[in-house]
């Protein structure tokens, strides 16, 4: 007996492949918990737009909450964070010219002395900043970029644990690392590798 495909089956298959091809990939920046209450995000419908993949188009995206910050590097030196190339995520270009698979791998690429942390012993440490997007619009503006020294951050660990926690806004923290501050002796703050929903 032959297996015959019906018109309804064809329609469902077309829908499946159309949906799969148009579903936007989640984006993967590193977010620093600046107030010790966990990494917090806002949903994809909250109004943030950012050019994650450096294609000249800012897509609607899940984003960091205003009381936490994105770890960034102003690569072109124009005083703003323009695209995902300047975040630490899956659009960061590594030293060998390839794309990082995730933000923690991108951070580890800067570990010159292989001690599993980024600090003043690593050349790129002074270039790192934290983008505290106070109005959560995805646009880097005056006063939103802080140096690590301004925030008292002395080191960022590259070792991590797997978490896979999806928050109420639909964004997922897949991994968690820590960073240390100068004034918080013995205390560690959280660095989250987030998968941000976007459309």
Short mmCIF file of C-alpha atoms in Angstrom, two decimals:
data_model
loop_
_atom_site.label_atom_id
_atom_site.label_comp_id
_atom_site.label_asym_id
_atom_site.label_seq_id
_atom_site.Cartn_x
_atom_site.Cartn_y
_atom_site.Cartn_z
CA UNK A 1 0.00 0.00 0.00
CA UNK A 2 1.38 3.37 -1.00
CA UNK A 3 1.77 6.25 1.45
CA UNK A 4 0.02 9.19 -0.16
CA UNK A 5 0.71 12.74 0.90
CA UNK A 6 -2.38 14.90 1.21
CA UNK A 7 -2.65 18.63 0.56
CA UNK A 8 -3.01 19.30 4.29
CA UNK A 9 0.26 17.47 4.96
CA UNK A 10 2.07 19.62 2.39
CA UNK A 11 0.69 22.79 3.98
CA UNK A 12 1.88 21.74 7.43
CA UNK A 13 5.35 20.91 6.11
CA UNK A 14 5.58 24.28 4.35
CA UNK A 15 4.52 26.04 7.56
CA UNK A 16 7.15 24.15 9.57
CA UNK A 17 10.01 25.07 7.24
CA UNK A 18 8.84 28.67 6.82
CA UNK A 19 8.64 29.12 10.59
CA UNK A 20 12.04 27.49 11.14
CA UNK A 21 13.71 29.69 8.54
CA UNK A 22 12.24 32.95 9.86
CA UNK A 23 12.68 32.38 13.61
CA UNK A 24 15.33 34.82 14.78
CA UNK A 25 18.33 33.30 16.58
CA UNK A 26 18.73 34.27 20.21
CA UNK A 27 21.64 36.56 21.00
CA UNK A 28 24.29 35.88 23.55
CA UNK A 29 25.84 38.81 25.47
CA UNK A 30 27.45 38.89 28.90
CA UNK A 31 25.47 40.79 31.53
CA UNK A 32 26.96 41.94 34.85
CA UNK A 33 24.78 41.94 37.96
CA UNK A 34 25.64 45.37 39.36
CA UNK A 35 23.36 45.37 42.39
CA UNK A 36 23.69 41.79 43.67
CA UNK A 37 20.11 40.74 42.97
CA UNK A 38 20.83 38.52 39.96
CA UNK A 39 21.09 39.34 36.27
CA UNK A 40 17.85 40.95 35.17
CA UNK A 41 16.43 41.48 31.69
CA UNK A 42 13.49 43.04 29.90
CA UNK A 43 11.34 41.30 27.31
CA UNK A 44 11.50 41.48 23.54
CA UNK A 45 8.39 43.67 23.46
CA UNK A 46 9.82 46.34 25.83
CA UNK A 47 11.13 48.57 23.03
CA UNK A 48 14.88 47.86 22.76
CA UNK A 49 16.43 47.62 19.28
CA UNK A 50 20.07 46.67 18.66
CA UNK A 51 22.17 45.55 15.69
CA UNK A 52 23.42 42.28 17.15
CA UNK A 53 24.90 40.81 13.97
CA UNK A 54 26.44 44.00 12.51
CA UNK A 55 24.34 43.91 9.34
CA UNK A 56 23.27 47.55 9.59
CA UNK A 57 19.80 46.68 10.91
CA UNK A 58 18.76 47.02 14.55
CA UNK A 59 16.38 44.21 15.45
CA UNK A 60 13.83 44.21 18.26
CA UNK A 61 15.41 42.31 21.12
CA UNK A 62 15.26 41.23 24.72
CA UNK A 63 17.65 43.42 26.69
CA UNK A 64 19.43 44.08 29.96
CA UNK A 65 17.48 45.81 32.72
CA UNK A 66 18.53 49.37 33.62
CA UNK A 67 20.12 48.37 36.95
CA UNK A 68 22.54 45.85 35.41
CA UNK A 69 25.08 46.24 32.60
CA UNK A 70 26.51 44.71 29.45
CA UNK A 71 30.24 43.99 29.27
CA UNK A 72 31.49 45.81 26.17
CA UNK A 73 34.57 47.01 24.28
CA UNK A 74 34.49 50.10 22.06
CA UNK A 75 36.55 48.53 19.28
CA UNK A 76 36.26 51.36 16.75
CA UNK A 77 36.85 54.04 19.40
CA UNK A 78 33.86 56.19 18.50
CA UNK A 79 32.59 56.43 22.08
CA UNK A 80 29.48 54.31 21.52
CA UNK A 81 28.58 50.63 21.28
CA UNK A 82 27.28 50.16 17.76
CA UNK A 83 26.83 46.44 17.11
CA UNK A 84 27.21 42.97 18.58
CA UNK A 85 30.86 43.04 17.54
CA UNK A 86 31.43 45.27 20.58
CA UNK A 87 29.49 43.11 23.03
CA UNK A 88 30.84 39.83 24.40
CA UNK A 89 28.76 37.22 22.64
CA UNK A 90 28.29 35.10 19.55
CA UNK A 91 29.12 38.03 17.26
CA UNK A 92 32.48 38.87 18.86
CA UNK A 93 35.43 38.40 16.53
CA UNK A 94 38.24 36.48 18.23
CA UNK A 95 41.98 37.10 17.84
CA UNK A 96 42.18 34.39 15.16
CA UNK A 97 39.49 36.10 13.08
CA UNK A 98 36.69 33.61 13.79
CA UNK A 99 33.42 34.33 15.58
CA UNK A 100 33.10 33.36 19.23
CA UNK A 101 30.57 30.67 20.02
CA UNK A 102 29.47 32.57 23.13
CA UNK A 103 30.30 35.50 25.38
CA UNK A 104 32.40 33.60 27.90
CA UNK A 105 34.56 32.17 25.11
CA UNK A 106 34.96 35.72 23.79
CA UNK A 107 36.07 36.92 27.22
CA UNK A 108 38.49 34.02 27.69
CA UNK A 109 40.15 34.97 24.38
CA UNK A 110 41.57 38.04 26.18
CA UNK A 111 43.20 36.01 28.98
CA UNK A 112 46.86 36.61 28.05
CA UNK A 113 48.40 34.69 30.97
CA UNK A 114 45.83 31.85 31.04
CA UNK A 115 44.92 32.27 34.71
CA UNK A 116 41.15 31.96 34.08
CA UNK A 117 40.43 35.61 34.77
CA UNK A 118 40.70 38.96 33.06
CA UNK A 119 42.44 41.58 35.18
CA UNK A 120 45.13 44.25 35.01
CA UNK A 121 47.66 41.58 33.98
CA UNK A 122 45.83 41.23 30.65
CA UNK A 123 46.37 43.83 27.92
CA UNK A 124 42.69 44.28 27.05
CA UNK A 125 41.50 44.85 30.62
CA UNK A 126 41.79 48.63 30.40
CA UNK A 127 39.70 48.62 27.20
CA UNK A 128 36.69 46.93 28.78
CA UNK A 129 33.64 48.90 29.84
CA UNK A 130 30.17 48.32 31.20
CA UNK A 131 27.19 49.69 29.33
CA UNK A 132 24.45 50.56 31.80
CA UNK A 133 21.58 51.31 29.42
CA UNK A 134 19.57 53.46 31.81
CA UNK A 135 16.62 53.96 29.44
CA UNK A 136 16.75 50.40 28.03
CA UNK A 137 16.46 51.48 24.40
CA UNK A 138 19.47 49.62 22.97
CA UNK A 139 21.16 52.88 21.95
CA UNK A 140 24.50 53.73 23.55
CA UNK A 141 24.33 57.30 24.84
CA UNK A 142 26.48 59.77 26.75
CA UNK A 143 27.02 58.79 30.37
CA UNK A 144 25.96 55.15 29.92
CA UNK A 145 29.46 53.70 29.42
CA UNK A 146 31.49 53.15 32.59
CA UNK A 147 35.07 51.93 32.89
CA UNK A 148 35.77 48.91 35.07
CA UNK A 149 37.78 51.18 37.34
CA UNK A 150 34.81 53.54 37.80
CA UNK A 151 32.71 50.59 38.94
CA UNK A 152 35.50 49.18 41.12
CA UNK A 153 35.75 45.94 39.13
CA UNK A 154 39.17 44.33 39.55
CA UNK A 155 38.75 41.00 37.74
CA UNK A 156 36.34 38.95 35.63
CA UNK A 157 36.44 35.17 35.94
CA UNK A 158 36.20 33.06 32.78
CA UNK A 159 35.29 29.79 34.50
CA UNK A 160 31.56 29.17 34.76
CA UNK A 161 28.71 26.89 35.77
CA UNK A 162 25.74 25.86 33.64
CA UNK A 163 22.43 27.34 34.81
CA UNK A 164 19.82 27.28 31.97
CA UNK A 165 17.31 29.51 33.77
CA UNK A 166 14.60 31.24 31.75
CA UNK A 167 13.28 34.37 33.44
CA UNK A 168 9.77 35.80 33.38
CA UNK A 169 10.60 37.98 30.36
CA UNK A 170 11.51 35.01 28.15
CA UNK A 171 15.29 35.46 28.19
CA UNK A 172 17.50 32.55 29.28
CA UNK A 173 20.65 32.62 31.41
CA UNK A 174 22.58 29.59 30.16
CA UNK A 175 25.81 30.02 32.15
CA UNK A 176 27.00 31.93 35.18
CA UNK A 177 30.45 33.23 36.10
CA UNK A 178 31.61 35.78 38.67
CA UNK A 179 33.54 39.02 38.92
CA UNK A 180 35.31 40.70 41.82
CA UNK A 181 35.16 44.30 43.05
CA UNK A 182 37.87 46.23 44.87
CA UNK A 183 35.75 47.25 47.87
CA UNK A 184 33.80 44.01 48.28
CA UNK A 185 36.41 41.88 50.02
CA UNK A 186 35.59 38.20 49.70
CA UNK A 187 32.39 38.92 47.79
CA UNK A 188 31.72 37.86 44.23
CA UNK A 189 29.22 39.39 41.85
CA UNK A 190 27.51 37.49 39.04
CA UNK A 191 28.23 37.52 35.34
CA UNK A 192 25.50 35.90 33.28
CA UNK A 193 25.70 34.54 29.76
CA UNK A 194 22.24 35.33 28.42
CA UNK A 195 20.31 34.17 25.39
CA UNK A 196 18.15 37.18 24.54
CA UNK A 197 14.96 36.64 22.60
CA UNK A 198 14.60 38.81 19.48
CA UNK A 199 12.44 39.18 16.40
#
